Amino acid sequence: MTGHASQESAGHATRDPGDAMPPAYWAFHALYHQPYFEYAHVQLGNEEEANELVDGTFVFIAVIWATLTTKENLGAYAWALLKERVAAELVLQGREPAAAETLAFERAVQAATNPILDAFRAQFREEYALDDQVTELEDGLGLYAAMARLPERQFDVMVLRHALDFDTKTTALVMGIKETTVRSTHRTAKRRLAIDMGLALDEDADDEE
């Protein structure tokens, strides 16, 4: 009896918190795990580190699941938690959050800014037809630096929409915000980048879905 109880106790102590989780948790896990991993991978620049961090995040979410389900916006709370853990990991590695020196992050920013840069190039060709200005645009005109100066939510939307190629609906889901908020934030971010770089941006351009 005692040995059996000890084994049960030991088994219980080592059991994964997710083993006894309700279906709602696993539905949340299925919906968010891949987007969270892709975001963490972009920031950390290492697939194994990103996997470990996201898995650890979901273990923590499992532990506090009962509390999380009382939150008004579970998705937004979990997104903030993930970002805090990513930032903490970067600090532990002696790097700043959103560390621009990582190759993955540099690629992410480039992917996010290239569509905007292409639009600027097209506008300059159409409106001014000045090859020298187009050439300047080919060099970036500080677009990457301007990205880094965006407010947090605008930066997140740009990375999720362009670097990770999420549509508006998925971006809203991951960040725990409304689709209309994603669209307006995206427009504001593009406008801010244009102003920051002294470039014109077509305000009537249709925002993507």
PDB file of C-alpha atoms in Angstrom:
ATOM      1  CA  MET A   1       0.000   0.000   0.000  1.00  0.00           C
ATOM      2  CA  THR A   2       2.700   2.418   1.034  1.00  0.00           C
ATOM      3  CA  GLY A   3       4.870   1.611  -1.985  1.00  0.00           C
ATOM      4  CA  HIS A   4       1.892   1.931  -4.300  1.00  0.00           C
ATOM      5  CA  ALA A   5       0.959   5.258  -2.712  1.00  0.00           C
ATOM      6  CA  SER A   6       4.535   6.459  -3.089  1.00  0.00           C
ATOM      7  CA  GLN A   7       4.538   5.532  -6.754  1.00  0.00           C
ATOM      8  CA  GLU A   8       1.236   7.324  -7.233  1.00  0.00           C
ATOM      9  CA  SER A   9       2.588  10.343  -5.402  1.00  0.00           C
ATOM     10  CA  ALA A  10       5.790  10.320  -7.434  1.00  0.00           C
ATOM     11  CA  GLY A  11       3.835   9.887 -10.665  1.00  0.00           C
ATOM     12  CA  HIS A  12       1.569  12.751  -9.751  1.00  0.00           C
ATOM     13  CA  ALA A  13       4.539  14.985  -8.947  1.00  0.00           C
ATOM     14  CA  THR A  14       6.118  14.448 -12.337  1.00  0.00           C
ATOM     15  CA  ARG A  15       2.902  14.628 -14.365  1.00  0.00           C
ATOM     16  CA  ASP A  16       2.732  17.345 -16.992  1.00  0.00           C
ATOM     17  CA  PRO A  17       0.205  20.025 -15.915  1.00  0.00           C
ATOM     18  CA  GLY A  18      -1.398  19.664 -19.339  1.00  0.00           C
ATOM     19  CA  ASP A  19      -2.318  16.002 -18.796  1.00  0.00           C
ATOM     20  CA  ALA A  20      -5.538  16.805 -16.976  1.00  0.00           C
ATOM     21  CA  MET A  21      -6.410  19.997 -18.834  1.00  0.00           C
ATOM     22  CA  PRO A  22      -9.924  20.619 -20.171  1.00  0.00           C
ATOM     23  CA  PRO A  23     -10.696  20.621 -23.917  1.00  0.00           C
ATOM     24  CA  ALA A  24     -10.801  24.434 -23.945  1.00  0.00           C
ATOM     25  CA  TYR A  25      -7.099  24.542 -23.059  1.00  0.00           C
ATOM     26  CA  TRP A  26      -6.157  22.173 -25.863  1.00  0.00           C
ATOM     27  CA  ALA A  27      -8.281  24.164 -28.302  1.00  0.00           C
ATOM     28  CA  PHE A  28      -6.383  27.279 -27.226  1.00  0.00           C
ATOM     29  CA  HIS A  29      -3.078  25.408 -27.571  1.00  0.00           C
ATOM     30  CA  ALA A  30      -3.951  24.211 -31.088  1.00  0.00           C
ATOM     31  CA  LEU A  31      -4.908  27.715 -32.153  1.00  0.00           C
ATOM     32  CA  TYR A  32      -1.988  29.652 -30.718  1.00  0.00           C
ATOM     33  CA  HIS A  33       1.039  27.358 -30.523  1.00  0.00           C
ATOM     34  CA  GLN A  34       2.257  27.764 -34.105  1.00  0.00           C
ATOM     35  CA  PRO A  35       1.846  31.572 -34.270  1.00  0.00           C
ATOM     36  CA  TYR A  36       3.586  31.895 -30.900  1.00  0.00           C
ATOM     37  CA  PHE A  37       6.444  29.712 -32.111  1.00  0.00           C
ATOM     38  CA  GLU A  38       6.867  31.735 -35.309  1.00  0.00           C
ATOM     39  CA  TYR A  39       6.970  34.995 -33.349  1.00  0.00           C
ATOM     40  CA  ALA A  40       9.467  33.596 -30.823  1.00  0.00           C
ATOM     41  CA  HIS A  41      11.610  32.191 -33.643  1.00  0.00           C
ATOM     42  CA  VAL A  42      11.736  35.576 -35.344  1.00  0.00           C
ATOM     43  CA  GLN A  43      12.820  37.252 -32.113  1.00  0.00           C
ATOM     44  CA  LEU A  44      15.261  34.641 -30.806  1.00  0.00           C
ATOM     45  CA  GLY A  45      16.686  33.522 -34.147  1.00  0.00           C
ATOM     46  CA  ASN A  46      16.918  29.919 -32.957  1.00  0.00           C
ATOM     47  CA  GLU A  47      14.322  27.203 -33.591  1.00  0.00           C
ATOM     48  CA  GLU A  48      15.201  25.050 -30.577  1.00  0.00           C
ATOM     49  CA  GLU A  49      15.158  28.017 -28.189  1.00  0.00           C
ATOM     50  CA  ALA A  50      11.842  29.178 -29.625  1.00  0.00           C
ATOM     51  CA  ASN A  51      10.306  25.708 -29.195  1.00  0.00           C
ATOM     52  CA  GLU A  52      11.474  25.452 -25.597  1.00  0.00           C
ATOM     53  CA  LEU A  53      10.237  28.920 -24.727  1.00  0.00           C
ATOM     54  CA  VAL A  54       6.798  28.408 -26.278  1.00  0.00           C
ATOM     55  CA  ASP A  55       6.400  24.940 -24.732  1.00  0.00           C
ATOM     56  CA  GLY A  56       7.344  26.417 -21.363  1.00  0.00           C
ATOM     57  CA  THR A  57       4.868  29.231 -21.884  1.00  0.00           C
ATOM     58  CA  PHE A  58       2.054  26.758 -22.486  1.00  0.00           C
ATOM     59  CA  VAL A  59       3.015  24.756 -19.397  1.00  0.00           C
ATOM     60  CA  PHE A  60       2.751  27.991 -17.402  1.00  0.00           C
ATOM     61  CA  ILE A  61      -0.578  28.787 -19.083  1.00  0.00           C
ATOM     62  CA  ALA A  62      -1.791  25.307 -18.085  1.00  0.00           C
ATOM     63  CA  VAL A  63      -0.811  25.936 -14.458  1.00  0.00           C
ATOM     64  CA  ILE A  64      -2.715  29.241 -14.304  1.00  0.00           C
ATOM     65  CA  TRP A  65      -5.515  28.221 -16.703  1.00  0.00           C
ATOM     66  CA  ALA A  66      -8.276  28.542 -14.103  1.00  0.00           C
ATOM     67  CA  THR A  67      -7.205  32.119 -13.427  1.00  0.00           C
ATOM     68  CA  LEU A  68      -6.738  32.921 -17.112  1.00  0.00           C
ATOM     69  CA  THR A  69     -10.281  31.899 -17.987  1.00  0.00           C
ATOM     70  CA  THR A  70     -11.566  34.636 -15.664  1.00  0.00           C
ATOM     71  CA  LYS A  71      -9.733  37.303 -17.679  1.00  0.00           C
ATOM     72  CA  GLU A  72     -11.814  39.517 -19.923  1.00  0.00           C
ATOM     73  CA  ASN A  73      -9.433  38.977 -22.847  1.00  0.00           C
ATOM     74  CA  LEU A  74      -7.554  35.697 -22.501  1.00  0.00           C
ATOM     75  CA  GLY A  75      -5.864  36.058 -25.905  1.00  0.00           C
ATOM     76  CA  ALA A  76      -4.427  39.488 -25.143  1.00  0.00           C
ATOM     77  CA  TYR A  77      -3.203  38.312 -21.716  1.00  0.00           C
ATOM     78  CA  ALA A  78      -1.483  35.242 -23.199  1.00  0.00           C
ATOM     79  CA  TRP A  79       0.107  37.346 -25.964  1.00  0.00           C
ATOM     80  CA  ALA A  80       1.522  39.740 -23.366  1.00  0.00           C
ATOM     81  CA  LEU A  81       2.812  36.768 -21.373  1.00  0.00           C
ATOM     82  CA  LEU A  82       4.581  35.327 -24.419  1.00  0.00           C
ATOM     83  CA  LYS A  83       6.214  38.656 -25.233  1.00  0.00           C
ATOM     84  CA  GLU A  84       7.381  39.071 -21.636  1.00  0.00           C
ATOM     85  CA  ARG A  85       8.996  35.643 -21.713  1.00  0.00           C
ATOM     86  CA  VAL A  86      10.679  36.334 -25.064  1.00  0.00           C
ATOM     87  CA  ALA A  87      11.990  39.655 -23.758  1.00  0.00           C
ATOM     88  CA  ALA A  88      13.246  37.998 -20.553  1.00  0.00           C
ATOM     89  CA  GLU A  89      15.071  35.325 -22.563  1.00  0.00           C
ATOM     90  CA  LEU A  90      16.787  37.953 -24.695  1.00  0.00           C
ATOM     91  CA  VAL A  91      17.856  39.850 -21.582  1.00  0.00           C
ATOM     92  CA  LEU A  92      19.258  36.629 -20.077  1.00  0.00           C
ATOM     93  CA  GLN A  93      21.308  36.235 -23.262  1.00  0.00           C
ATOM     94  CA  GLY A  94      22.601  39.776 -22.866  1.00  0.00           C
ATOM     95  CA  ARG A  95      20.523  41.098 -25.750  1.00  0.00           C
ATOM     96  CA  GLU A  96      17.867  43.779 -25.830  1.00  0.00           C
ATOM     97  CA  PRO A  97      14.242  42.790 -26.526  1.00  0.00           C
ATOM     98  CA  ALA A  98      13.588  42.856 -30.261  1.00  0.00           C
ATOM     99  CA  ALA A  99      17.341  42.565 -30.753  1.00  0.00           C
ATOM    100  CA  ALA A 100      18.087  43.862 -34.225  1.00  0.00           C
ATOM    101  CA  GLU A 101      21.449  42.108 -34.349  1.00  0.00           C
ATOM    102  CA  THR A 102      19.863  38.674 -34.710  1.00  0.00           C
ATOM    103  CA  LEU A 103      19.702  37.447 -38.280  1.00  0.00           C
ATOM    104  CA  ALA A 104      16.128  36.194 -37.902  1.00  0.00           C
ATOM    105  CA  PHE A 105      14.929  39.517 -36.573  1.00  0.00           C
ATOM    106  CA  GLU A 106      16.739  41.395 -39.334  1.00  0.00           C
ATOM    107  CA  ARG A 107      15.024  39.179 -41.920  1.00  0.00           C
ATOM    108  CA  ALA A 108      11.680  39.747 -40.218  1.00  0.00           C
ATOM    109  CA  VAL A 109      12.023  43.522 -40.326  1.00  0.00           C
ATOM    110  CA  GLN A 110      13.146  43.344 -43.937  1.00  0.00           C
ATOM    111  CA  ALA A 111      10.138  41.196 -44.824  1.00  0.00           C
ATOM    112  CA  ALA A 112       7.837  43.630 -43.038  1.00  0.00           C
ATOM    113  CA  THR A 113       9.255  46.711 -44.712  1.00  0.00           C
ATOM    114  CA  ASN A 114       9.818  45.453 -48.253  1.00  0.00           C
ATOM    115  CA  PRO A 115       6.146  45.708 -49.308  1.00  0.00           C
ATOM    116  CA  ILE A 116       6.054  49.308 -48.073  1.00  0.00           C
ATOM    117  CA  LEU A 117       9.337  50.082 -49.775  1.00  0.00           C
ATOM    118  CA  ASP A 118       7.987  48.611 -53.016  1.00  0.00           C
ATOM    119  CA  ALA A 119       4.915  50.854 -52.754  1.00  0.00           C
ATOM    120  CA  PHE A 120       7.095  53.898 -52.183  1.00  0.00           C
ATOM    121  CA  ARG A 121       9.246  52.995 -55.195  1.00  0.00           C
ATOM    122  CA  ALA A 122       6.185  52.575 -57.416  1.00  0.00           C
ATOM    123  CA  GLN A 123       4.769  55.915 -56.299  1.00  0.00           C
ATOM    124  CA  PHE A 124       8.023  57.722 -56.967  1.00  0.00           C
ATOM    125  CA  ARG A 125       8.289  56.174 -60.424  1.00  0.00           C
ATOM    126  CA  GLU A 126       4.714  57.137 -61.248  1.00  0.00           C
ATOM    127  CA  GLU A 127       4.649  60.606 -59.689  1.00  0.00           C
ATOM    128  CA  TYR A 128       8.193  61.824 -60.183  1.00  0.00           C
ATOM    129  CA  ALA A 129       9.914  59.416 -62.587  1.00  0.00           C
ATOM    130  CA  LEU A 130      13.215  60.329 -60.954  1.00  0.00           C
ATOM    131  CA  ASP A 131      15.702  57.492 -61.121  1.00  0.00           C
ATOM    132  CA  ASP A 132      17.967  58.983 -58.455  1.00  0.00           C
ATOM    133  CA  GLN A 133      15.158  59.019 -55.870  1.00  0.00           C
ATOM    134  CA  VAL A 134      14.240  55.453 -56.758  1.00  0.00           C
ATOM    135  CA  THR A 135      17.892  54.520 -56.288  1.00  0.00           C
ATOM    136  CA  GLU A 136      17.811  56.108 -52.834  1.00  0.00           C
ATOM    137  CA  LEU A 137      14.774  54.016 -52.025  1.00  0.00           C
ATOM    138  CA  GLU A 138      16.680  50.909 -53.065  1.00  0.00           C
ATOM    139  CA  ASP A 139      19.074  51.741 -50.240  1.00  0.00           C
ATOM    140  CA  GLY A 140      16.246  51.791 -47.705  1.00  0.00           C
ATOM    141  CA  LEU A 141      16.274  55.427 -46.512  1.00  0.00           C
ATOM    142  CA  GLY A 142      16.409  54.281 -42.899  1.00  0.00           C
ATOM    143  CA  LEU A 143      13.226  52.232 -43.173  1.00  0.00           C
ATOM    144  CA  TYR A 144      14.524  49.515 -40.844  1.00  0.00           C
ATOM    145  CA  ALA A 145      15.481  52.102 -38.234  1.00  0.00           C
ATOM    146  CA  ALA A 146      12.042  53.685 -38.601  1.00  0.00           C
ATOM    147  CA  MET A 147      10.444  50.277 -37.976  1.00  0.00           C
ATOM    148  CA  ALA A 148      12.327  49.991 -34.699  1.00  0.00           C
ATOM    149  CA  ARG A 149      10.876  53.345 -33.597  1.00  0.00           C
ATOM    150  CA  LEU A 150       7.267  52.283 -34.079  1.00  0.00           C
ATOM    151  CA  PRO A 151       5.093  51.980 -30.962  1.00  0.00           C
ATOM    152  CA  GLU A 152       4.851  48.407 -29.678  1.00  0.00           C
ATOM    153  CA  ARG A 153       1.418  47.540 -31.065  1.00  0.00           C
ATOM    154  CA  GLN A 154       2.205  49.019 -34.490  1.00  0.00           C
ATOM    155  CA  PHE A 155       5.486  47.108 -34.615  1.00  0.00           C
ATOM    156  CA  ASP A 156       3.764  43.852 -33.650  1.00  0.00           C
ATOM    157  CA  VAL A 157       1.119  44.268 -36.334  1.00  0.00           C
ATOM    158  CA  MET A 158       3.762  44.986 -38.991  1.00  0.00           C
ATOM    159  CA  VAL A 159       5.817  41.922 -38.025  1.00  0.00           C
ATOM    160  CA  LEU A 160       2.822  39.586 -37.797  1.00  0.00           C
ATOM    161  CA  ARG A 161       1.224  40.867 -40.993  1.00  0.00           C
ATOM    162  CA  HIS A 162       4.328  41.105 -43.179  1.00  0.00           C
ATOM    163  CA  ALA A 163       7.195  39.150 -41.626  1.00  0.00           C
ATOM    164  CA  LEU A 164       5.033  36.179 -40.651  1.00  0.00           C
ATOM    165  CA  ASP A 165       2.471  36.699 -43.436  1.00  0.00           C
ATOM    166  CA  PHE A 166      -0.548  36.404 -41.117  1.00  0.00           C
ATOM    167  CA  ASP A 167      -3.817  37.761 -42.449  1.00  0.00           C
ATOM    168  CA  THR A 168      -5.822  40.357 -40.540  1.00  0.00           C
ATOM    169  CA  LYS A 169      -8.030  37.763 -38.847  1.00  0.00           C
ATOM    170  CA  THR A 170      -5.090  35.684 -37.553  1.00  0.00           C
ATOM    171  CA  THR A 171      -3.199  38.772 -36.416  1.00  0.00           C
ATOM    172  CA  ALA A 172      -6.237  39.930 -34.458  1.00  0.00           C
ATOM    173  CA  LEU A 173      -6.621  36.469 -32.937  1.00  0.00           C
ATOM    174  CA  VAL A 174      -2.982  36.214 -31.866  1.00  0.00           C
ATOM    175  CA  MET A 175      -2.855  39.713 -30.365  1.00  0.00           C
ATOM    176  CA  GLY A 176      -6.285  39.471 -28.761  1.00  0.00           C
ATOM    177  CA  ILE A 177      -7.607  42.580 -30.513  1.00  0.00           C
ATOM    178  CA  LYS A 178     -10.349  43.321 -33.046  1.00  0.00           C
ATOM    179  CA  GLU A 179      -9.793  43.018 -36.794  1.00  0.00           C
ATOM    180  CA  THR A 180     -10.754  46.666 -37.190  1.00  0.00           C
ATOM    181  CA  THR A 181      -8.007  47.533 -34.694  1.00  0.00           C
ATOM    182  CA  VAL A 182      -5.480  45.544 -36.721  1.00  0.00           C
ATOM    183  CA  ARG A 183      -6.448  47.407 -39.898  1.00  0.00           C
ATOM    184  CA  SER A 184      -6.350  50.845 -38.308  1.00  0.00           C
ATOM    185  CA  THR A 185      -3.054  50.070 -36.540  1.00  0.00           C
ATOM    186  CA  HIS A 186      -1.559  48.822 -39.799  1.00  0.00           C
ATOM    187  CA  ARG A 187      -2.617  51.990 -41.638  1.00  0.00           C
ATOM    188  CA  THR A 188      -1.245  54.165 -38.835  1.00  0.00           C
ATOM    189  CA  ALA A 189       2.071  52.291 -38.851  1.00  0.00           C
ATOM    190  CA  LYS A 190       2.482  52.733 -42.611  1.00  0.00           C
ATOM    191  CA  ARG A 191       1.582  56.416 -42.333  1.00  0.00           C
ATOM    192  CA  ARG A 192       4.070  56.906 -39.485  1.00  0.00           C
ATOM    193  CA  LEU A 193       6.834  55.211 -41.468  1.00  0.00           C
ATOM    194  CA  ALA A 194       6.127  57.422 -44.465  1.00  0.00           C
ATOM    195  CA  ILE A 195       6.205  60.589 -42.367  1.00  0.00           C
ATOM    196  CA  ASP A 196       9.346  59.436 -40.554  1.00  0.00           C
ATOM    197  CA  MET A 197      11.124  59.023 -43.886  1.00  0.00           C
ATOM    198  CA  GLY A 198       9.627  62.085 -45.585  1.00  0.00           C
ATOM    199  CA  LEU A 199       7.833  60.038 -48.224  1.00  0.00           C
ATOM    200  CA  ALA A 200       4.347  60.194 -49.692  1.00  0.00           C
ATOM    201  CA  LEU A 201       1.915  57.363 -49.038  1.00  0.00           C
ATOM    202  CA  ASP A 202      -1.355  56.850 -50.855  1.00  0.00           C
ATOM    203  CA  GLU A 203      -3.988  57.212 -48.136  1.00  0.00           C
ATOM    204  CA  ASP A 204      -6.643  55.731 -50.429  1.00  0.00           C
ATOM    205  CA  ALA A 205      -4.797  52.447 -50.909  1.00  0.00           C
ATOM    206  CA  ASP A 206      -6.967  49.549 -49.867  1.00  0.00           C
ATOM    207  CA  ASP A 207      -5.747  47.823 -46.724  1.00  0.00           C
ATOM    208  CA  GLU A 208      -5.240  44.059 -46.993  1.00  0.00           C
ATOM    209  CA  GLU A 209      -7.586  41.537 -45.496  1.00  0.00           C
TER     210      GLU A 209
END
